[in-house]
Amino acid sequence: MRVVVVGLGYVGSVCSACLASRGHHVVGVDTSDWKVGHIRDGKSPIVEAGLADLIAESKAAGRLTATTRIAEAMPGADVVLVCVGTPSAPDGGLDLAHVKRATAEVGAAIAGSGRFTTVTMRSTMLPGSVEGELQPVLERAAGGRAGEAFGLAYNPEFLREGSAVADFFGAGYTVIGAGDEKSAAALRAMYEGVGGEMLVTAIRTAEMLKYVNNAYHALKVSFANEVGRWAKREGIDSHQVMALFCRDTKLNLGPSYLKPGFAFGGSCLPKDLRAMNQRARRHDLVLPVIASILESNDRHVDEAVHLIERLKKKSVGVLGLSFKAETDDLRESPILRVVGTLVGKGYSVLLHDPNVDMERVLGANRRFVEDEVPYLPERLRADMRDVIAGSEVIVVANPGAAFAGVGAMLAPGQALVDLAHAVDPATVTRGEYHGLAW
Ligand SMILES: NC(=O)c1ccc[n+]([C@@H]2O[C@H](COP(=O)([O-])OP(=O)(O)OC[C@H]3O[C@@H](n4cnc5c(N)ncnc54)[C@H](O)[C@@H]3O)[C@@H](O)[C@H]2O)c1
């Protein structure tokens, strides 16, 4: 394929050389004469393991060249990869000025070219940037619509500086945010044989994914460093702790706990975090990530209350009271804070949980109910249908198997608030569906 790479910095020079080494014909473009000169001479403009050899080989094979002019590079292009910088603006936002300038030039070159070129953004940009800010620039310059006159895509770049070449050939996955079928097909063809699993999604999803990945990586670094600072004060080997932590690939390193749902609760996580925070304070240690976890959880509970309040209805039925499905443990269950707030504000509230039967609530759980949620027993109903029939708003608070069919049980005018991602919105044919964070 004929590929144009706009921007020959850390991202663009690696993409150019790696794609050329796969047999594609690549023309790199940069405003810097120095970088263009280096590529033309078969030399690497950046320090990156393995890159200099790839550039030299590709140049010698006649598959990699460079220019300072986008218009000169564009004729015959199947795919354009825009890899120019997106620096921070003074307010912390994103400066898209370079991308817009480059995009306008790409669009102008597409106008009247008679060829379907897939314009692919690789620079990191906030969700909505491609379709909201760059698509209009391209359409104006190209004189045609995205998906018809040209293809539009977003392909986030996950290569790590220092091992970018190895990452390119051994990528875990390649994500293609495509605005149309032809663009998805063009990028699939370009990456064939490299880039791991190929996943096609919407452009906005791909834009967001890049930020979510980076935020998570940063969170992991900060979390591990905070564990290290705490461990040092305790005289414990932080590397031993984290090596053991990493051995649990079921609960620690893996997809567990990584799906948006309701707040955490129960008898362990809140208590243990409070104890950790108290110990850190005693050490005079500042661990902002760990200290903010309970605060973040509280905000999630508040959001559930706000969502219910915004519906402006006064009778609420809550399904699922325990802190997670298939247990009767009510201690520190976050939905009870929502229920307490609603009761305090004068809402009429009915409750149901298939695992909670006041006759059988014993021990610590019973004391918790008597002390903390005395309003619970009188509002509890054994039959879910009584709660649904008597409420304008039905709140599903945990993903209990019994609640999956609630969507189909709604009457017109009723609203379902799903706090646990437990109900398929497609099953709500007669009422309204409101998800907490989806
Ligand atoms: N560096 C990384 O490891 C990495 C990883 C993932 C994503 N990203 C993102 O990729 C983008 C590029 O990052 P980078 O580190 O390669 O930046 P960089 O600053 O190293 O390179 C950007 C290049 O674009 C060129 N350029 C600017 N305007 C141009 C124009 N109008 N026409 C042609 N060339 C132009 C610049 O001269 C520069 O060489 C950024 O959005 C960044 O956030 C970077």
Tab-separated table of C-alpha atoms and ligand atoms in Angstrom:
chain	number	residue	atom	x	y	z
A	1	MET	CA	0.000	0.000	0.000
A	2	ARG	CA	1.027	3.628	-0.362
A	3	VAL	CA	1.158	5.257	3.067
A	4	VAL	CA	1.811	8.892	3.929
A	5	VAL	CA	2.959	9.604	7.481
A	6	VAL	CA	2.582	13.242	8.522
A	7	GLY	CA	4.877	14.143	11.446
A	8	LEU	CA	8.210	12.362	11.801
A	9	GLY	CA	8.645	12.604	15.554
A	10	TYR	CA	8.718	9.689	17.980
A	11	VAL	CA	5.478	8.195	16.701
A	12	GLY	CA	5.725	9.017	12.989
A	13	SER	CA	9.293	7.900	12.425
A	14	VAL	CA	8.679	4.519	14.075
A	15	CYS	CA	5.430	3.966	12.136
A	16	SER	CA	7.095	4.985	8.872
A	17	ALA	CA	10.036	2.630	9.237
A	18	CYS	CA	8.014	-0.310	10.559
A	19	LEU	CA	5.373	-0.062	7.812
A	20	ALA	CA	8.053	0.320	5.125
A	21	SER	CA	9.814	-2.772	6.457
A	22	ARG	CA	6.521	-4.658	5.964
A	23	GLY	CA	6.621	-3.870	2.255
A	24	HIS	CA	4.488	-0.738	2.110
A	25	HIS	CA	5.664	2.345	0.216
A	26	VAL	CA	5.923	5.107	2.794
A	27	VAL	CA	6.427	8.826	2.339
A	28	GLY	CA	7.096	10.721	5.571
A	29	VAL	CA	6.291	14.423	5.892
A	30	ASP	CA	7.583	16.885	8.435
A	31	THR	CA	7.998	20.646	8.591
A	32	SER	CA	11.516	20.065	9.912
A	33	ASP	CA	14.130	19.982	7.135
A	34	TRP	CA	16.467	18.276	9.588
A	35	LYS	CA	14.123	15.311	10.210
A	36	VAL	CA	13.228	14.987	6.530
A	37	GLY	CA	16.934	15.136	5.640
A	38	HIS	CA	17.701	12.336	8.094
A	39	ILE	CA	15.034	10.016	6.660
A	40	ARG	CA	16.160	10.794	3.123
A	41	ASP	CA	19.723	9.924	4.116
A	42	GLY	CA	18.513	6.647	5.648
A	43	LYS	CA	19.255	7.844	9.183
A	44	SER	CA	17.022	7.953	12.239
A	45	PRO	CA	15.890	11.366	13.489
A	46	ILE	CA	15.375	9.960	17.027
A	47	VAL	CA	17.104	7.543	19.410
A	48	GLU	CA	15.018	4.356	19.449
A	49	ALA	CA	16.263	0.751	19.645
A	50	GLY	CA	16.327	-0.919	16.219
A	51	LEU	CA	14.984	2.113	14.350
A	52	ALA	CA	18.187	3.227	12.622
A	53	ASP	CA	18.610	-0.198	10.962
A	54	LEU	CA	14.987	-0.314	9.809
A	55	ILE	CA	15.215	3.178	8.295
A	56	ALA	CA	18.493	2.390	6.540
A	57	GLU	CA	17.116	-0.887	5.109
A	58	SER	CA	13.828	0.636	3.979
A	59	LYS	CA	15.552	3.595	2.376
A	60	ALA	CA	17.948	1.272	0.537
A	61	ALA	CA	15.003	-0.840	-0.667
A	62	GLY	CA	13.363	2.312	-2.060
A	63	ARG	CA	10.295	1.975	0.179
A	64	LEU	CA	10.877	4.971	2.464
A	65	THR	CA	11.363	8.573	1.528
A	66	ALA	CA	10.425	11.951	2.983
A	67	THR	CA	9.445	15.491	2.067
A	68	THR	CA	8.545	18.743	3.784
A	69	ARG	CA	5.438	19.172	1.625
A	70	ILE	CA	2.215	17.241	2.234
A	71	ALA	CA	0.983	18.026	-1.301
A	72	GLU	CA	4.087	16.362	-2.745
A	73	ALA	CA	3.618	13.202	-0.663
A	74	MET	CA	-0.104	12.686	-1.240
A	75	PRO	CA	-0.575	11.542	-4.871
A	76	GLY	CA	-1.567	7.862	-4.875
A	77	ALA	CA	-1.912	7.619	-1.055
A	78	ASP	CA	-4.134	4.787	0.216
A	79	VAL	CA	-3.697	5.700	3.884
A	80	VAL	CA	-2.516	8.876	5.607
A	81	LEU	CA	-1.364	8.611	9.219
A	82	VAL	CA	-1.387	11.968	10.996
A	83	CYS	CA	1.200	11.802	13.805
A	84	VAL	CA	1.914	15.465	14.507
A	85	GLY	CA	2.186	16.783	18.055
A	86	THR	CA	-0.864	17.638	20.186
A	87	PRO	CA	0.778	19.629	23.009
A	88	SER	CA	-0.890	20.901	26.182
A	89	ALA	CA	-2.644	24.251	25.889
A	90	PRO	CA	-1.988	26.795	28.700
A	91	ASP	CA	-5.223	25.708	30.464
A	92	GLY	CA	-4.177	22.032	30.361
A	93	GLY	CA	-6.453	21.292	27.419
A	94	LEU	CA	-5.265	19.999	24.116
A	95	ASP	CA	-3.810	22.183	21.360
A	96	LEU	CA	-5.021	20.811	18.030
A	97	ALA	CA	-3.530	23.643	15.948
A	98	HIS	CA	-0.782	21.497	14.353
A	99	VAL	CA	-3.194	18.663	13.570
A	100	LYS	CA	-5.720	21.056	12.049
A	101	ARG	CA	-3.088	22.642	9.834
A	102	ALA	CA	-1.804	19.284	8.636
A	103	THR	CA	-5.347	17.957	8.159
A	104	ALA	CA	-6.343	20.932	6.023
A	105	GLU	CA	-3.351	20.320	3.743
A	106	VAL	CA	-4.200	16.622	3.487
A	107	GLY	CA	-7.807	17.520	2.593
A	108	ALA	CA	-6.690	19.977	-0.080
A	109	ALA	CA	-4.538	17.266	-1.665
A	110	ILE	CA	-7.465	14.816	-1.646
A	111	ALA	CA	-9.739	17.282	-3.470
A	112	GLY	CA	-10.150	16.040	-7.024
A	113	SER	CA	-7.586	13.253	-6.590
A	114	GLY	CA	-10.137	10.652	-7.723
A	115	ARG	CA	-8.765	8.217	-5.164
A	116	PHE	CA	-10.277	6.957	-1.905
A	117	THR	CA	-7.721	7.830	0.769
A	118	THR	CA	-8.227	6.892	4.409
A	119	VAL	CA	-7.172	9.776	6.641
A	120	THR	CA	-6.182	8.302	9.973
A	121	MET	CA	-5.401	10.292	13.092
A	122	ARG	CA	-2.731	8.733	15.294
A	123	SER	CA	-2.022	11.757	17.486
A	124	THR	CA	-3.588	11.564	20.923
A	125	MET	CA	-6.762	13.644	21.059
A	126	LEU	CA	-9.792	13.909	23.333
A	127	PRO	CA	-13.032	12.103	22.410
A	128	GLY	CA	-14.986	13.980	19.770
A	129	SER	CA	-11.917	15.743	18.308
A	130	VAL	CA	-11.816	13.737	15.066
A	131	GLU	CA	-15.500	13.954	14.179
A	132	GLY	CA	-16.190	17.315	15.845
A	133	GLU	CA	-13.102	19.323	14.901
A	134	LEU	CA	-11.097	17.597	12.174
A	135	GLN	CA	-13.822	16.095	9.995
A	136	PRO	CA	-15.234	19.583	9.160
A	137	VAL	CA	-11.724	20.810	8.300
A	138	LEU	CA	-11.175	17.826	6.004
A	139	GLU	CA	-14.595	18.019	4.372
A	140	ARG	CA	-14.178	21.710	3.636
A	141	ALA	CA	-10.695	21.253	2.194
A	142	ALA	CA	-11.497	18.078	0.252
A	143	GLY	CA	-14.848	19.384	-0.998
A	144	GLY	CA	-16.619	16.122	-0.121
A	145	ARG	CA	-18.063	14.056	2.717
A	146	ALA	CA	-16.182	11.690	5.017
A	147	GLY	CA	-17.013	8.100	4.070
A	148	GLU	CA	-17.625	9.132	0.455
A	149	ALA	CA	-14.850	11.430	-0.799
A	150	PHE	CA	-12.325	10.022	1.686
A	151	GLY	CA	-12.165	7.675	4.654
A	152	LEU	CA	-11.811	8.781	8.252
A	153	ALA	CA	-10.323	6.789	11.127
A	154	TYR	CA	-8.607	7.062	14.476
A	155	ASN	CA	-5.862	4.599	15.316
A	156	PRO	CA	-4.482	5.156	18.833
A	157	GLU	CA	-0.802	4.551	19.230
A	158	PHE	CA	0.285	2.371	22.154
A	159	LEU	CA	4.009	2.047	21.438
A	160	ARG	CA	6.363	2.777	24.338
A	161	GLU	CA	9.386	4.940	23.705
A	162	GLY	CA	12.519	2.812	24.127
A	163	SER	CA	10.842	-0.370	22.882
A	164	ALA	CA	8.606	1.134	20.192
A	165	VAL	CA	9.896	-1.011	17.313
A	166	ALA	CA	9.534	-4.234	19.302
A	167	ASP	CA	6.074	-3.064	20.448
A	168	PHE	CA	5.025	-2.390	16.842
A	169	PHE	CA	5.800	-5.951	15.758
A	170	GLY	CA	4.656	-7.553	19.010
A	171	ALA	CA	1.649	-5.389	19.852
A	172	GLY	CA	-0.981	-6.899	22.144
A	173	TYR	CA	-3.658	-5.416	19.944
A	174	THR	CA	-4.298	-2.778	17.315
A	175	VAL	CA	-7.423	-0.684	17.756
A	176	ILE	CA	-9.040	0.923	14.751
A	177	GLY	CA	-11.717	3.526	15.264
A	178	ALA	CA	-13.343	3.676	11.853
A	179	GLY	CA	-15.997	5.984	10.485
A	180	ASP	CA	-16.758	3.701	7.533
A	181	GLU	CA	-16.223	0.122	6.326
A	182	LYS	CA	-13.703	1.004	3.629
A	183	SER	CA	-11.436	2.761	6.142
A	184	ALA	CA	-11.568	-0.211	8.516
A	185	ALA	CA	-10.659	-2.514	5.632
A	186	ALA	CA	-7.772	-0.280	4.502
A	187	LEU	CA	-6.222	-0.220	7.973
A	188	ARG	CA	-6.729	-3.949	8.450
A	189	ALA	CA	-4.853	-4.498	5.183
A	190	MET	CA	-2.080	-2.095	6.197
A	191	TYR	CA	-1.527	-3.833	9.549
A	192	GLU	CA	-1.900	-7.371	8.256
A	193	GLY	CA	0.692	-9.618	9.875
A	194	VAL	CA	1.565	-7.166	12.668
A	195	GLY	CA	-0.153	-5.397	15.513
A	196	GLY	CA	-1.662	-8.415	17.297
A	197	GLU	CA	-5.419	-8.773	17.437
A	198	MET	CA	-7.241	-6.205	15.284
A	199	LEU	CA	-10.204	-4.594	17.012
A	200	VAL	CA	-12.512	-2.227	15.131
A	201	THR	CA	-14.654	0.222	17.077
A	202	ALA	CA	-16.212	3.698	16.833
A	203	ILE	CA	-13.846	6.659	16.422
A	204	ARG	CA	-14.881	8.262	19.745
A	205	THR	CA	-14.361	4.988	21.614
A	206	ALA	CA	-10.858	4.651	20.187
A	207	GLU	CA	-10.035	8.273	21.080
A	208	MET	CA	-11.174	7.706	24.656
A	209	LEU	CA	-9.410	4.361	24.978
A	210	LYS	CA	-6.031	6.038	24.548
A	211	TYR	CA	-6.674	8.290	27.568
A	212	VAL	CA	-8.126	5.461	29.640
A	213	ASN	CA	-5.052	3.311	28.939
A	214	ASN	CA	-2.645	6.100	29.819
A	215	ALA	CA	-4.544	7.132	32.959
A	216	TYR	CA	-4.513	3.504	34.109
A	217	HIS	CA	-0.817	3.108	33.450
A	218	ALA	CA	-0.142	6.309	35.413
A	219	LEU	CA	-2.438	5.072	38.199
A	220	LYS	CA	-0.536	1.787	38.370
A	221	VAL	CA	2.810	3.589	38.676
A	222	SER	CA	1.516	5.900	41.408
A	223	PHE	CA	-0.220	3.053	43.268
A	224	ALA	CA	2.933	0.931	43.272
A	225	ASN	CA	5.011	3.917	44.391
A	226	GLU	CA	2.602	4.661	47.244
A	227	VAL	CA	2.769	1.000	48.310
A	228	GLY	CA	6.553	1.394	48.229
A	229	ARG	CA	6.516	4.520	50.428
A	230	TRP	CA	4.209	2.822	52.928
A	231	ALA	CA	6.171	-0.440	52.940
A	232	LYS	CA	9.435	1.397	53.603
A	233	ARG	CA	7.950	3.019	56.731
A	234	GLU	CA	6.803	-0.427	57.895
A	235	GLY	CA	10.246	-1.937	57.253
A	236	ILE	CA	8.736	-4.314	54.690
A	237	ASP	CA	10.279	-5.111	51.294
A	238	SER	CA	7.978	-3.343	48.817
A	239	HIS	CA	9.278	-5.404	45.911
A	240	GLN	CA	8.394	-8.614	47.688
A	241	VAL	CA	4.902	-7.286	48.427
A	242	MET	CA	4.302	-6.219	44.835
A	243	ALA	CA	5.826	-9.394	43.381
A	244	LEU	CA	3.287	-11.375	45.412
A	245	PHE	CA	0.545	-8.911	44.469
A	246	CYS	CA	1.321	-9.523	40.785
A	247	ARG	CA	1.132	-13.286	41.207
A	248	ASP	CA	-2.645	-13.037	41.635
A	249	THR	CA	-3.781	-12.834	38.045
A	250	LYS	CA	-7.404	-13.485	38.966
A	251	LEU	CA	-8.327	-10.598	41.249
A	252	ASN	CA	-5.292	-8.281	41.030
A	253	LEU	CA	-4.014	-8.336	37.443
A	254	GLY	CA	-6.929	-9.129	35.229
A	255	PRO	CA	-10.352	-7.874	34.207
A	256	SER	CA	-11.925	-8.268	37.678
A	257	TYR	CA	-13.312	-5.018	39.150
A	258	LEU	CA	-12.705	-3.095	35.928
A	259	LYS	CA	-16.260	-2.694	34.668
A	260	PRO	CA	-18.230	0.433	35.559
A	261	GLY	CA	-20.938	-0.493	38.048
A	262	PHE	CA	-22.034	0.625	41.499
A	263	ALA	CA	-19.848	1.689	44.413
A	264	PHE	CA	-17.927	-0.866	46.458
A	265	GLY	CA	-18.946	-1.683	50.009
A	266	GLY	CA	-19.186	-4.614	52.369
A	267	SER	CA	-17.365	-5.464	55.525
A	268	CYS	CA	-13.817	-5.378	54.114
A	269	LEU	CA	-12.853	-2.764	51.518
A	270	PRO	CA	-14.115	0.389	53.320
A	271	LYS	CA	-12.830	-0.798	56.709
A	272	ASP	CA	-9.418	-1.780	55.364
A	273	LEU	CA	-8.969	1.468	53.458
A	274	ARG	CA	-9.849	3.449	56.598
A	275	ALA	CA	-7.254	1.501	58.564
A	276	MET	CA	-4.596	2.029	55.874
A	277	ASN	CA	-5.327	5.760	55.778
A	278	GLN	CA	-5.129	5.957	59.568
A	279	ARG	CA	-1.771	4.137	59.596
A	280	ALA	CA	-0.428	6.433	56.853
A	281	ARG	CA	-1.473	9.473	58.901
A	282	ARG	CA	0.365	8.064	61.912
A	283	HIS	CA	3.487	7.762	59.776
A	284	ASP	CA	2.893	11.328	58.521
A	285	LEU	CA	2.829	9.795	55.077
A	286	VAL	CA	0.913	11.411	52.228
A	287	LEU	CA	-0.553	8.744	49.924
A	288	PRO	CA	-2.992	10.734	47.782
A	289	VAL	CA	-4.071	7.921	45.452
A	290	ILE	CA	-4.924	5.479	48.229
A	291	ALA	CA	-6.401	8.240	50.403
A	292	SER	CA	-8.766	9.359	47.648
A	293	ILE	CA	-10.318	5.947	46.945
A	294	LEU	CA	-13.049	6.229	49.603
A	295	GLU	CA	-13.769	9.780	48.471
A	296	SER	CA	-14.161	8.594	44.879
A	297	ASN	CA	-16.510	5.843	46.060
A	298	ASP	CA	-18.611	8.370	47.999
A	299	ARG	CA	-18.961	10.521	44.879
A	300	HIS	CA	-20.279	7.493	43.007
A	301	VAL	CA	-22.968	6.960	45.682
A	302	ASP	CA	-23.876	10.676	45.472
A	303	GLU	CA	-24.221	10.339	41.707
A	304	ALA	CA	-26.762	7.535	42.203
A	305	VAL	CA	-28.827	9.773	44.516
A	306	HIS	CA	-28.645	12.658	42.020
A	307	LEU	CA	-29.724	10.409	39.169
A	308	ILE	CA	-32.824	9.301	41.107
A	309	GLU	CA	-33.604	12.866	42.241
A	310	ARG	CA	-33.395	14.203	38.688
A	311	LEU	CA	-36.293	11.937	37.683
A	312	LYS	CA	-38.569	14.042	39.949
A	313	LYS	CA	-40.678	11.104	41.099
A	314	LYS	CA	-41.482	10.342	44.697
A	315	SER	CA	-41.910	6.579	44.992
A	316	VAL	CA	-38.810	4.443	44.583
A	317	GLY	CA	-38.476	0.657	44.679
A	318	VAL	CA	-34.983	-0.707	45.305
A	319	LEU	CA	-34.014	-4.212	44.186
A	320	GLY	CA	-30.836	-5.608	45.738
A	321	LEU	CA	-29.745	-4.419	49.174
A	322	SER	CA	-26.616	-6.395	49.960
A	323	PHE	CA	-23.290	-4.897	48.791
A	324	LYS	CA	-23.023	-7.468	46.020
A	325	ALA	CA	-25.188	-10.135	44.450
A	326	GLU	CA	-25.780	-13.526	46.057
A	327	THR	CA	-24.991	-12.600	49.676
A	328	ASP	CA	-27.119	-11.354	52.569
A	329	ASP	CA	-24.338	-9.185	54.021
A	330	LEU	CA	-25.746	-5.693	54.448
A	331	ARG	CA	-22.801	-4.123	56.285
A	332	GLU	CA	-21.622	-0.946	54.575
A	333	SER	CA	-23.724	-1.722	51.524
A	334	PRO	CA	-23.606	1.509	49.487
A	335	ILE	CA	-27.231	1.246	48.340
A	336	LEU	CA	-28.298	1.630	51.977
A	337	ARG	CA	-26.785	5.127	51.920
A	338	VAL	CA	-28.886	5.907	48.869
A	339	VAL	CA	-31.984	4.490	50.589
A	340	GLY	CA	-31.212	6.425	53.797
A	341	THR	CA	-30.903	9.685	51.844
A	342	LEU	CA	-34.163	9.078	49.973
A	343	VAL	CA	-36.042	8.147	53.177
A	344	GLY	CA	-34.649	11.271	54.843
A	345	LYS	CA	-35.877	13.388	51.956
A	346	GLY	CA	-39.402	12.019	52.272
A	347	TYR	CA	-39.451	9.607	49.333
A	348	SER	CA	-41.769	6.625	49.618
A	349	VAL	CA	-39.370	3.673	49.419
A	350	LEU	CA	-39.996	-0.075	49.018
A	351	LEU	CA	-37.200	-2.624	49.165
A	352	HIS	CA	-36.554	-6.175	48.027
A	353	ASP	CA	-33.596	-8.533	48.090
A	354	PRO	CA	-34.053	-12.261	47.467
A	355	ASN	CA	-31.253	-13.002	49.938
A	356	VAL	CA	-32.408	-10.720	52.745
A	357	ASP	CA	-35.164	-12.023	54.987
A	358	MET	CA	-35.470	-10.121	58.282
A	359	GLU	CA	-36.369	-13.379	60.070
A	360	ARG	CA	-32.970	-14.764	59.084
A	361	VAL	CA	-30.777	-11.677	59.492
A	362	LEU	CA	-28.502	-12.626	62.370
A	363	GLY	CA	-25.467	-11.552	64.355
A	364	ALA	CA	-23.370	-8.622	63.157
A	365	ASN	CA	-25.701	-8.132	60.242
A	366	ARG	CA	-28.761	-7.828	62.539
A	367	ARG	CA	-26.988	-5.337	64.833
A	368	PHE	CA	-26.034	-3.325	61.752
A	369	VAL	CA	-29.661	-3.216	60.610
A	370	GLU	CA	-30.965	-2.197	64.050
A	371	ASP	CA	-28.320	0.501	64.560
A	372	GLU	CA	-27.789	1.885	61.077
A	373	VAL	CA	-30.879	1.175	58.962
A	374	PRO	CA	-33.830	0.851	61.329
A	375	TYR	CA	-36.176	1.942	58.534
A	376	LEU	CA	-35.376	-1.183	56.535
A	377	PRO	CA	-37.613	-3.976	57.946
A	378	GLU	CA	-40.941	-2.143	57.492
A	379	ARG	CA	-40.127	-1.345	53.845
A	380	LEU	CA	-38.894	-4.794	52.897
A	381	ARG	CA	-41.152	-6.861	50.605
A	382	ALA	CA	-40.659	-10.576	49.986
A	383	ASP	CA	-42.058	-10.401	46.455
A	384	MET	CA	-40.202	-8.290	43.871
A	385	ARG	CA	-43.455	-7.740	41.971
A	386	ASP	CA	-44.964	-5.822	44.933
A	387	VAL	CA	-42.009	-3.416	44.837
A	388	ILE	CA	-42.231	-2.930	41.071
A	389	ALA	CA	-46.000	-2.429	41.110
A	390	GLY	CA	-45.801	0.137	43.920
A	391	SER	CA	-42.987	2.352	42.565
A	392	GLU	CA	-42.546	5.002	39.875
A	393	VAL	CA	-38.772	4.489	39.840
A	394	ILE	CA	-37.239	0.997	40.082
A	395	VAL	CA	-33.596	0.956	41.153
A	396	VAL	CA	-31.508	-2.149	40.465
A	397	ALA	CA	-28.550	-1.966	42.831
A	398	ASN	CA	-26.668	-5.204	42.282
A	399	PRO	CA	-26.338	-7.645	39.398
A	400	GLY	CA	-28.397	-10.403	41.046
A	401	ALA	CA	-29.638	-13.011	38.593
A	402	ALA	CA	-33.223	-12.365	39.722
A	403	PHE	CA	-33.101	-8.791	38.395
A	404	ALA	CA	-32.022	-9.441	34.795
A	405	GLY	CA	-35.669	-9.679	33.654
A	406	VAL	CA	-36.890	-6.518	35.411
A	407	GLY	CA	-36.723	-4.479	32.196
A	408	ALA	CA	-39.622	-6.415	30.675
A	409	MET	CA	-41.743	-6.031	33.843
A	410	LEU	CA	-41.971	-2.230	33.662
A	411	ALA	CA	-45.234	-0.422	32.909
A	412	PRO	CA	-45.433	2.719	30.749
A	413	GLY	CA	-44.349	5.771	32.752
A	414	GLN	CA	-42.064	3.811	35.068
A	415	ALA	CA	-38.325	4.497	35.066
A	416	LEU	CA	-35.572	1.966	35.660
A	417	VAL	CA	-32.345	3.188	37.271
A	418	ASP	CA	-29.661	0.582	36.743
A	419	LEU	CA	-26.788	1.116	39.180
A	420	ALA	CA	-25.111	-2.205	38.452
A	421	HIS	CA	-25.207	-2.609	34.651
A	422	ALA	CA	-27.525	-5.523	35.422
A	423	VAL	CA	-30.357	-4.976	32.941
A	424	ASP	CA	-30.166	-4.969	29.149
A	425	PRO	CA	-31.678	-1.614	28.061
A	426	ALA	CA	-33.164	-3.345	25.004
A	427	THR	CA	-35.521	-5.257	27.342
A	428	VAL	CA	-37.034	-2.004	28.638
A	429	THR	CA	-39.736	-1.607	26.019
A	430	ARG	CA	-42.400	0.225	28.043
A	431	GLY	CA	-40.524	2.463	30.510
A	432	GLU	CA	-37.354	4.554	30.581
A	433	TYR	CA	-33.855	3.172	31.185
A	434	HIS	CA	-31.185	5.174	33.028
A	435	GLY	CA	-27.692	3.749	33.578
A	436	LEU	CA	-25.479	5.163	36.338
A	437	ALA	CA	-22.233	5.435	34.363
A	438	TRP	CA	-23.073	4.134	30.896
B	1	LIG	N1	5.806	9.752	22.010
B	1	LIG	C1	5.055	8.708	22.246
B	1	LIG	O1	5.524	7.673	22.700
B	1	LIG	C2	3.585	8.755	21.952
B	1	LIG	C3	2.834	7.614	22.184
B	1	LIG	C4	1.481	7.603	21.880
B	1	LIG	C5	0.898	8.740	21.357
B	1	LIG	N2	1.632	9.861	21.168
B	1	LIG	C6	0.975	11.031	20.574
B	1	LIG	O2	1.348	11.080	19.221
B	1	LIG	C7	1.470	12.430	18.789
B	1	LIG	C8	2.872	12.707	18.308
B	1	LIG	O3	3.768	12.494	19.377
B	1	LIG	P1	5.344	12.525	19.157
B	1	LIG	O4	5.953	12.176	20.466
B	1	LIG	O5	5.705	11.716	17.950
B	1	LIG	O6	5.544	14.104	18.852
B	1	LIG	P2	6.851	14.807	18.260
B	1	LIG	O7	6.817	16.217	18.778
B	1	LIG	O8	8.068	13.982	18.516
B	1	LIG	O9	6.608	14.818	16.701
B	1	LIG	C9	5.654	15.595	16.061
B	1	LIG	C10	6.223	15.982	14.700
B	1	LIG	O10	5.197	16.611	13.952
B	1	LIG	C11	5.818	17.591	13.140
B	1	LIG	N3	4.791	18.539	12.678
B	1	LIG	C12	4.109	19.471	13.385
B	1	LIG	N4	3.240	20.107	12.589
B	1	LIG	C13	3.360	19.571	11.351
B	1	LIG	C14	2.706	19.802	10.099
B	1	LIG	N5	1.759	20.731	9.973
B	1	LIG	N6	3.093	19.052	9.050
B	1	LIG	C15	4.053	18.110	9.180
B	1	LIG	N7	4.691	17.848	10.328
B	1	LIG	C16	4.345	18.571	11.409
B	1	LIG	C17	6.856	18.194	14.082
B	1	LIG	O11	7.875	18.868	13.358
B	1	LIG	C18	7.387	16.947	14.787
B	1	LIG	O12	8.493	16.394	14.125
B	1	LIG	C19	1.043	13.268	20.001
B	1	LIG	O13	-0.339	13.511	19.912
B	1	LIG	C20	1.331	12.364	21.158
B	1	LIG	O14	0.516	12.703	22.287
B	1	LIG	C21	2.975	9.875	21.453
